[in-house]
Coordinates of C-alpha atoms and ligand atoms in Angstrom, one line a residue:
X1 CA 0.0 0.0 -0.2
X2 CA 1.2 3.4 -0.9
X3 CA 2.6 5.3 2.1
X4 CA 3.6 9.0 2.2
X5 CA 5.0 10.8 5.3
X6 CA 4.8 14.1 5.7
X7 CA 7.7 15.2 7.7
X8 CA 8.1 19.2 10.1
X9 CA 4.8 19.9 10.0
X10 CA 2.5 22.3 12.5
X11 CA -0.2 20.3 12.8
X12 CA -3.3 22.7 13.5
X13 CA -5.9 20.2 15.5
X14 CA -8.3 19.9 18.0
X15 CA -7.5 23.5 19.6
X16 CA -3.6 23.2 19.2
X17 CA -1.0 23.5 17.0
X18 CA 2.0 21.1 17.7
X19 CA 5.2 20.2 15.5
X20 CA 5.4 16.7 14.5
X21 CA 4.9 14.1 11.3
X22 CA 2.4 12.1 9.7
X23 CA 2.1 9.1 7.9
X24 CA -0.2 8.5 5.2
X25 CA -1.2 5.1 4.5
X26 CA -3.4 4.3 1.5
X27 CA -6.5 6.7 2.2
X28 CA -6.2 6.7 5.7
X29 CA -3.9 8.4 8.4
X30 CA -1.7 5.7 9.9
X31 CA 0.3 7.7 12.3
X32 CA 1.0 11.0 13.7
X33 CA 3.7 11.8 16.1
X34 CA 7.5 13.2 16.2
X35 CA 10.5 11.7 14.7
X36 CA 8.3 9.3 12.2
X37 CA 10.7 6.9 10.0
X38 CA 9.5 4.7 7.5
X39 CA 11.9 3.4 4.9
X40 CA 9.2 2.8 2.0
X41 CA 7.3 5.9 2.1
X42 CA 7.4 8.7 -0.2
X43 CA 8.5 11.7 2.4
X44 CA 7.9 15.2 2.4
X45 CA 9.5 18.1 4.2
X46 CA 7.1 20.6 5.0
X47 CA 9.5 22.9 6.5
X48 CA 7.2 24.2 9.4
X49 CA 4.3 24.7 7.2
X50 CA 1.1 24.5 8.5
X51 CA -1.1 20.8 8.3
X52 CA -4.8 20.9 8.5
X53 CA -7.5 18.5 8.0
X54 CA -8.9 19.0 4.6
X55 CA -11.9 21.6 4.7
X56 CA -15.3 20.9 4.2
X57 CA -17.8 23.6 2.9
X58 CA -21.2 22.4 3.9
X59 CA -22.5 24.8 0.9
X60 CA -21.8 25.0 -2.5
X61 CA -23.2 25.3 -5.9
X62 CA -21.6 23.2 -8.7
X63 CA -24.2 23.7 -11.0
X64 CA -24.6 20.2 -12.4
X65 CA -26.7 19.2 -13.7
X66 CA -28.5 21.8 -16.2
X67 CA -26.2 24.9 -15.4
X68 CA -22.8 23.7 -16.7
X69 CA -21.8 27.2 -18.2
X70 CA -21.7 28.5 -15.1
X71 CA -19.5 25.6 -13.5
X72 CA -19.7 21.9 -13.3
X73 CA -18.7 19.4 -10.5
X74 CA -15.3 18.8 -12.4
X75 CA -13.9 22.6 -12.8
X76 CA -15.4 23.7 -9.4
X77 CA -14.0 20.4 -7.6
X78 CA -10.4 21.0 -9.2
X79 CA -10.8 25.1 -7.7
X80 CA -12.1 23.4 -4.4
X81 CA -8.7 20.8 -3.6
X82 CA -6.4 23.9 -5.2
X83 CA -8.3 25.8 -2.0
X84 CA -7.6 23.1 0.4
X85 CA -11.3 22.2 0.5
X86 CA -11.1 18.2 0.6
X87 CA -15.0 17.8 0.9
X88 CA -18.2 19.5 -0.5
X89 CA -21.7 19.7 0.0
X90 CA -23.8 20.4 -2.9
X91 CA -27.1 22.5 -3.1
X92 CA -29.8 21.5 -4.9
X93 CA -30.9 24.2 -7.1
X94 CA -29.8 22.5 -9.9
X95 CA -31.9 22.1 -13.3
X96 CA -33.6 19.5 -12.6
X97 CA -33.5 20.7 -9.1
X98 CA -32.8 17.7 -7.1
X99 CA -35.9 17.2 -5.5
X100 CA -36.3 13.5 -5.7
X101 CA -34.1 10.5 -4.9
X102 CA -33.5 9.4 -8.1
X103 CA -32.2 12.9 -9.4
X104 CA -30.3 13.0 -5.9
X105 CA -28.4 9.4 -6.8
X106 CA -27.7 10.7 -10.4
X107 CA -26.1 13.4 -8.8
X108 CA -24.0 11.1 -6.5
X109 CA -23.0 8.7 -9.9
X110 CA -21.7 12.0 -11.9
X111 CA -19.6 13.2 -8.8
X112 CA -18.0 9.6 -8.7
X113 CA -17.3 10.0 -12.3
X114 CA -15.7 13.4 -12.2
X115 CA -15.2 14.7 -8.5
X116 CA -11.9 15.7 -7.0
X117 CA -13.1 16.2 -3.9
X118 CA -15.3 14.2 -1.3
X119 CA -18.8 15.0 -1.7
X120 CA -22.6 14.6 -0.7
X121 CA -25.5 16.3 -1.8
X122 CA -28.5 18.3 0.0
X123 CA -32.2 16.8 -1.1
X124 CA -34.3 19.8 -1.8
X125 CA -37.6 20.5 -0.1
X126 CA -40.4 21.8 -2.2
X127 CA -43.8 22.7 -1.7
X128 CA -45.0 19.4 -3.2
X129 CA -42.5 16.6 -2.5
X130 CA -43.2 15.7 1.1
X131 CA -43.7 12.0 0.5
X132 CA -40.4 11.8 -1.3
X133 CA -38.5 13.4 1.3
X134 CA -40.1 11.1 4.0
X135 CA -38.7 8.0 2.1
X136 CA -35.3 9.7 1.9
X137 CA -32.7 7.2 3.6
X138 CA -31.0 9.4 6.4
X139 CA -27.9 7.9 5.3
X140 CA -27.9 8.7 1.8
X141 CA -27.2 12.2 2.0
X142 CA -26.2 15.2 4.3
X143 CA -29.2 16.8 4.7
X144 CA -32.5 18.3 3.3
X145 CA -32.4 22.1 2.1
X146 CA -35.0 24.3 1.7
X147 CA -35.5 28.2 0.4
X148 CA -37.4 30.2 2.6
X149 CA -36.6 32.9 0.4
X150 CA -36.1 32.7 -3.5
X151 CA -32.9 32.8 -4.9
X152 CA -31.5 31.6 -7.8
X153 CA -33.5 28.6 -9.1
X154 CA -36.8 29.3 -7.9
X155 CA -37.0 26.4 -5.0
X156 CA -39.3 29.0 -2.7
X157 CA -41.3 26.6 0.0
X158 CA -44.1 29.1 0.9
X159 CA -46.7 27.0 1.8
X160 CA -47.0 27.2 5.7
X161 CA -48.6 23.9 6.1
X162 CA -45.9 22.0 4.1
X163 CA -43.0 23.6 5.7
X164 CA -44.4 22.4 9.1
X165 CA -45.0 18.9 8.0
X166 CA -41.4 19.1 6.8
X167 CA -40.3 20.2 9.7
X168 CA -42.1 17.5 11.6
X169 CA -41.0 14.9 9.4
X170 CA -37.2 14.7 9.0
X171 CA -34.4 13.2 11.3
X172 CA -32.0 14.8 8.9
X173 CA -30.3 18.4 9.3
X174 CA -32.7 21.1 7.6
X175 CA -30.4 23.8 6.3
X176 CA -32.3 27.1 5.4
X177 CA -31.7 29.8 3.5
X178 CA -33.4 32.7 5.3
X179 CA -34.9 36.0 3.7
X180 CA -38.6 36.8 3.6
X181 CA -40.3 36.8 0.1
X182 CA -42.8 39.4 0.9
X183 CA -40.6 41.8 2.4
X184 CA -38.1 41.2 -0.6
X185 CA -40.8 41.8 -3.1
X186 CA -42.4 45.0 -1.6
X187 CA -38.8 46.4 -1.5
X188 CA -37.7 45.6 -4.9
X189 CA -41.0 47.2 -6.2
X190 CA -40.4 50.4 -4.2
X191 CA -36.8 50.4 -5.9
X192 CA -38.0 49.4 -9.5
X193 CA -40.6 52.5 -9.7
X194 CA -37.8 54.8 -8.6
X195 CA -35.1 53.5 -10.9
X196 CA -36.6 51.0 -13.5
X197 CA -34.0 47.8 -14.0
X198 CA -31.0 49.4 -13.3
X199 CA -31.1 49.7 -9.8
X200 CA -27.7 51.0 -8.2
X201 CA -26.2 48.0 -6.7
X202 CA -25.7 49.3 -3.4
X203 CA -29.5 49.3 -2.9
X204 CA -29.2 45.4 -3.0
X205 CA -28.8 45.4 1.1
X206 CA -32.1 47.4 1.0
X207 CA -34.0 45.5 -1.0
X208 CA -33.0 42.1 0.4
X209 CA -32.8 43.8 3.8
X210 CA -31.8 42.6 7.4
X211 CA -35.6 42.8 8.2
X212 CA -36.2 40.1 5.2
X213 CA -33.7 37.9 7.0
X214 CA -34.3 38.4 10.5
X215 CA -38.3 37.8 9.8
X216 CA -37.5 34.7 8.0
X217 CA -34.6 33.3 10.4
X218 CA -36.5 34.0 13.4
X219 CA -39.4 32.0 12.2
X220 CA -37.5 29.3 11.2
X221 CA -36.1 29.5 14.6
X222 CA -39.3 29.7 16.1
X223 CA -41.1 26.4 13.9
X224 CA -37.7 24.1 14.8
X225 CA -38.1 24.9 18.7
X226 CA -41.9 24.3 18.5
X227 CA -41.6 21.1 16.3
X228 CA -38.4 19.6 17.5
X229 CA -36.8 19.8 13.9
X230 CA -32.9 20.1 13.6
X231 CA -32.2 23.2 12.2
X232 CA -29.2 24.9 10.4
X233 CA -29.5 28.4 9.2
X234 CA -27.4 28.9 6.5
X235 CA -25.6 32.4 5.9
X236 CA -26.3 34.3 8.2
X237 CA -25.8 38.0 6.9
X238 CA -26.9 40.3 9.8
X239 CA -26.0 41.3 13.6
X240 CA -29.3 41.0 14.5
X241 CA -29.8 37.4 13.6
X242 CA -26.9 36.5 15.7
X243 CA -28.9 37.0 18.7
X244 CA -31.3 34.1 17.4
X245 CA -28.6 31.5 18.3
X246 CA -27.3 30.0 21.4
X247 CA -23.7 29.1 22.8
X248 CA -24.2 27.7 25.8
X249 CA -24.1 24.0 25.0
X250 CA -21.6 21.9 22.8
X251 CA -22.0 21.8 19.2
X252 CA -23.4 17.9 19.1
X253 CA -26.1 19.0 21.0
X254 CA -27.6 22.0 19.8
X255 CA -31.0 21.5 18.1
X256 CA -30.3 25.1 16.1
X257 CA -26.8 26.1 14.7
X258 CA -25.8 28.6 12.2
X259 CA -23.3 29.1 9.3
X260 CA -21.6 32.4 8.2
X261 CA -20.2 32.6 4.7
X262 CA -16.7 34.3 3.9
X263 CA -18.0 36.6 1.9
X264 CA -20.3 38.4 4.5
X265 CA -17.4 38.3 6.7
X266 CA -15.3 39.8 4.1
X267 CA -17.0 42.3 2.3
X268 CA -19.2 45.2 3.3
X269 CA -21.8 47.5 1.7
X270 CA -18.9 50.3 1.1
X271 CA -17.6 47.7 -1.5
X272 CA -20.6 47.9 -3.8
X273 CA -19.3 50.8 -5.6
X274 CA -15.8 48.9 -5.8
X275 CA -17.3 45.6 -6.6
X276 CA -20.8 46.2 -8.3
X277 CA -22.3 42.9 -9.1
X278 CA -19.3 40.9 -8.4
X279 CA -20.6 41.1 -4.6
X280 CA -24.0 40.8 -5.2
X281 CA -25.1 37.9 -3.3
X282 CA -28.4 36.4 -1.6
X283 CA -28.5 37.2 1.0
X284 CA -26.8 40.4 0.6
X285 CA -23.8 42.0 2.1
X286 CA -25.0 44.3 4.5
X287 CA -22.9 46.9 6.5
X288 CA -19.7 46.9 8.5
X289 CA -21.3 46.9 11.5
X290 CA -23.4 43.6 10.3
X291 CA -19.7 42.0 9.9
X292 CA -18.1 42.9 13.2
X293 CA -21.2 41.1 14.8
X294 CA -21.1 38.0 12.7
X295 CA -17.4 37.9 14.0
X296 CA -18.8 38.1 17.0
X297 CA -20.7 35.5 16.7
X298 CA -17.9 33.6 15.3
X299 CA -15.9 34.0 18.4
X300 CA -18.4 33.2 21.0
X301 CA -19.7 30.1 19.1
X302 CA -23.1 31.5 18.1
X303 CA -22.1 30.6 14.7
X304 CA -20.5 27.2 14.7
X305 CA -19.9 26.7 11.2
X306 CA -18.0 29.0 8.0
X307 CA -18.8 28.2 4.5
X308 CA -18.8 29.9 1.2
X309 CA -22.1 29.1 -0.4
X310 CA -19.8 28.8 -3.7
X311 CA -22.1 30.3 -6.7
X312 CA -20.6 30.8 -9.7
X313 CA -22.3 32.8 -12.5
X314 CA -20.9 33.9 -16.2
X315 CA -19.1 37.6 -16.5
X316 CA -21.8 37.9 -19.3
X317 CA -24.5 37.3 -16.7
X318 CA -23.0 39.5 -13.9
X319 CA -22.6 42.3 -16.1
X320 CA -26.1 42.7 -16.3
X321 CA -28.2 45.3 -15.0
X322 CA -29.3 44.9 -11.3
X323 CA -32.6 43.0 -12.0
X324 CA -30.9 40.6 -14.3
X325 CA -27.7 40.1 -12.5
X326 CA -27.6 36.7 -11.1
X327 CA -26.8 36.5 -7.4
X328 CA -23.8 34.6 -6.1
X329 CA -20.2 34.2 -6.8
X330 CA -17.6 32.0 -7.0
X331 CA -15.2 31.6 -3.8
X332 CA -14.3 27.8 -3.0
X333 CA -10.9 28.6 -4.0
X334 CA -10.3 31.3 -2.1
X335 CA -11.9 30.6 1.4
X336 CA -8.6 29.4 3.0
X337 CA -6.3 32.2 2.0
X338 CA -8.9 34.6 2.9
X339 CA -9.8 33.5 6.5
X340 CA -5.7 33.0 6.7
X341 CA -5.8 36.9 6.1
X342 CA -8.3 37.4 8.7
X343 CA -6.4 35.6 11.0
X344 CA -3.6 37.7 10.3
X345 CA -6.2 41.3 11.2
X346 CA -6.7 39.0 14.2
X347 CA -10.2 38.2 13.9
X348 CA -9.6 34.5 14.1
X349 CA -7.2 32.0 15.1
X350 CA -5.9 28.9 12.8
X351 CA -7.0 26.5 15.3
X352 CA -10.7 28.2 15.3
X353 CA -10.7 28.1 11.5
X354 CA -9.9 24.4 11.5
X355 CA -12.6 24.3 14.2
X356 CA -15.4 26.0 12.1
X357 CA -14.4 24.5 8.8
X358 CA -13.3 20.9 9.6
X359 CA -14.4 19.7 13.1
X360 CA -17.4 21.1 12.8
X361 CA -18.8 20.7 9.4
X362 CA -18.3 16.9 10.6
X363 CA -19.7 16.9 14.0
X364 CA -22.9 18.7 12.5
X365 CA -23.6 16.5 9.6
X366 CA -22.2 13.2 11.8
X367 CA -19.6 12.8 8.9
X368 CA -17.4 9.5 9.2
X369 CA -14.0 9.8 9.9
X370 CA -13.3 13.1 8.3
X371 CA -12.3 16.6 9.9
X372 CA -9.8 15.8 12.2
X373 CA -5.9 14.4 12.0
X374 CA -6.8 11.4 13.8
X375 CA -4.9 8.1 13.1
X376 CA -7.7 6.0 11.4
X377 CA -9.2 8.8 9.6
X378 CA -9.2 9.5 6.0
X379 CA -6.3 11.5 5.1
X380 CA -7.8 14.7 3.9
X381 CA -5.2 17.2 4.5
X382 CA -4.3 20.8 3.4
X383 CA -0.9 22.2 3.9
X384 CA -0.4 25.8 3.9
X385 CA 2.4 28.0 4.1
X386 CA 2.3 31.6 5.1
X387 CA 4.7 34.7 3.9
X388 CA 3.8 33.3 0.2
X389 CA 2.1 36.4 -1.0
X390 CA 0.4 36.1 -4.2
X391 CA -2.4 37.8 -6.1
X392 CA -5.4 36.7 -7.5
X393 CA -6.0 37.1 -11.3
X394 CA -7.3 35.6 -13.7
X395 CA -4.2 33.2 -14.7
X396 CA -4.8 31.4 -11.3
X397 CA -8.6 31.5 -11.2
X398 CA -9.7 27.8 -11.2
X399 CA -13.2 28.3 -11.6
X400 CA -14.9 27.5 -14.7
X401 CA -16.7 31.1 -15.1
X402 CA -12.9 32.8 -14.5
X403 CA -13.4 35.7 -11.9
X404 CA -13.0 36.2 -8.6
X405 CA -14.4 38.5 -6.3
X406 CA -11.0 38.7 -4.6
X407 CA -9.3 39.7 -8.0
X408 CA -6.2 41.8 -7.2
X409 CA -6.2 40.8 -3.3
X410 CA -3.0 40.1 -2.5
X411 CA -3.0 36.9 -0.1
X412 CA -0.3 36.3 2.4
X413 CA -0.6 32.6 2.9
X414 CA -1.0 30.4 0.1
X415 CA -2.0 26.5 -0.1
X416 CA 0.9 24.0 -0.8
X417 CA -0.7 20.6 -1.1
X418 CA -3.8 19.1 -0.6
X419 CA -4.3 15.4 -0.1
X420 CA -8.0 13.6 -0.5
X421 CA -8.2 10.7 0.8
X422 CA -4.5 10.0 1.1
X423 CA -4.3 11.3 -2.7
X424 CA -2.1 14.1 -3.6
X425 CA -4.8 16.3 -5.4
X426 CA -3.0 19.2 -5.6
X427 CA 0.8 20.2 -5.4
X428 CA 1.7 24.1 -6.0
X429 CA -0.6 25.0 -8.4
X430 CA -1.1 21.8 -10.3
X431 CA -4.3 20.0 -9.6
X432 CA -3.6 16.0 -10.0
X433 CA -5.9 14.6 -13.2
X434 CA -5.9 11.3 -11.2
X435 CA -8.9 11.2 -8.7
X436 CA -9.4 9.2 -5.4
X437 CA -12.5 11.2 -4.2
X438 CA -15.3 9.3 -2.2
X439 CA -19.2 9.7 -1.3
X440 CA -19.6 10.5 2.0
X441 CA -20.8 8.4 4.7
X442 CA -22.0 9.4 8.1
X443 CA -22.5 7.8 11.7
X444 CA -26.0 8.4 12.5
Ligands
DOR501 O1 -26.4 34.2 -4.0 C1 -26.9 33.5 -3.8 N1 -26.8 32.4 -5.0 N2 -27.7 32.6 -3.0 C2 -27.8 31.8 -3.1 O2 -28.9 31.2 -2.2 C3 -28.2 31.0 -4.2 C4 -26.9 31.3 -5.2 C5 -27.0 30.8 -6.4 O3 -27.4 29.5 -6.6 O4 -26.5 31.4 -7.3

């Protein structure tokens, strides 16, 4: 069996950074220690760089099937491994939407053929697929996704009775996109009357407002409390919503959890002037004060997980006026270097980055043997070097759409190597053409 010995690492795991070595045997971490030797192994000297568990991104849109002009599982999973992301959970707003077990399984089959990173998918709940949802094997996928506010793909669940039935009838984590549709519609009409279709981009957070977010997420939280459902609120974007979440329980015991995304932690409304539709997301980027409050909630554990909501659209689509320009942007290749910048600025430690992007998604979704540096676990690993400045530019962007909201940004840290199930999937700018990605399994 192939063995790879990683020497002289700074291992970041379970709240600590320690110096040591790690031995990979086949797909797994065989040993972690210091002074490890193995004459039969290929040795890679990590020269003191950080060795992390591979990142687990619990919210990406890879656009396959049906929207593959924006991205596909092969292209976006290549970008993922180049960014140290070894596992992704993909969302159901593809074409067709992932709202039946058959369509869900077709996605798994496709990912098995082309993905460079480990994969799972979310099943989309709608106003009319409750019976199918009840038949879903809880071990087959990450969980259920509900759009409680419409976004790309029109998957809005707005039938209150159905919503309650979904909350009562699944043992799976319900991941929810929360924005109140009525509020958004009213706001949009008001701005359309004033500006027509060419609404200035900085009005986006006034249309997809903080009120719209709070109204929807507070309702979802109330419904989860009432029904006992396991709720995970995706991409929290406002300070006020962070007050809905608790930090007095360990993650594994929480019934209601929350995620924040890198774009809401990086940009603020001051950036619309410079970036325009490149930072148009649903939910919208809000104020600098919201961003600070999100960071506080990350720090005090009201926010459990960090993710990307990687959602590529083409440049042509993005160049349309406000009402035609789709929301979303590609992020999966850049989330780790961006978080490393936030570490330099004092917002988060590396141990906490690992907790929020490796350990916690594994705990939350009960993923089998991933998310930690532990003997016997899958060798999903990312090696990150500090003091290796590089500039995000079209020549090093791997997304099929070819652009990034971070273009021109200088990141001080770089991902050097990424291992997926013990396979060196990415090495210093090159993604391996060989693949060893696996379907996620769960301990439930
Ligand atoms: O901005 C967004 N874009 N938010 C979403 O929830 C969906 C995503 C997409 O699929 O484009």
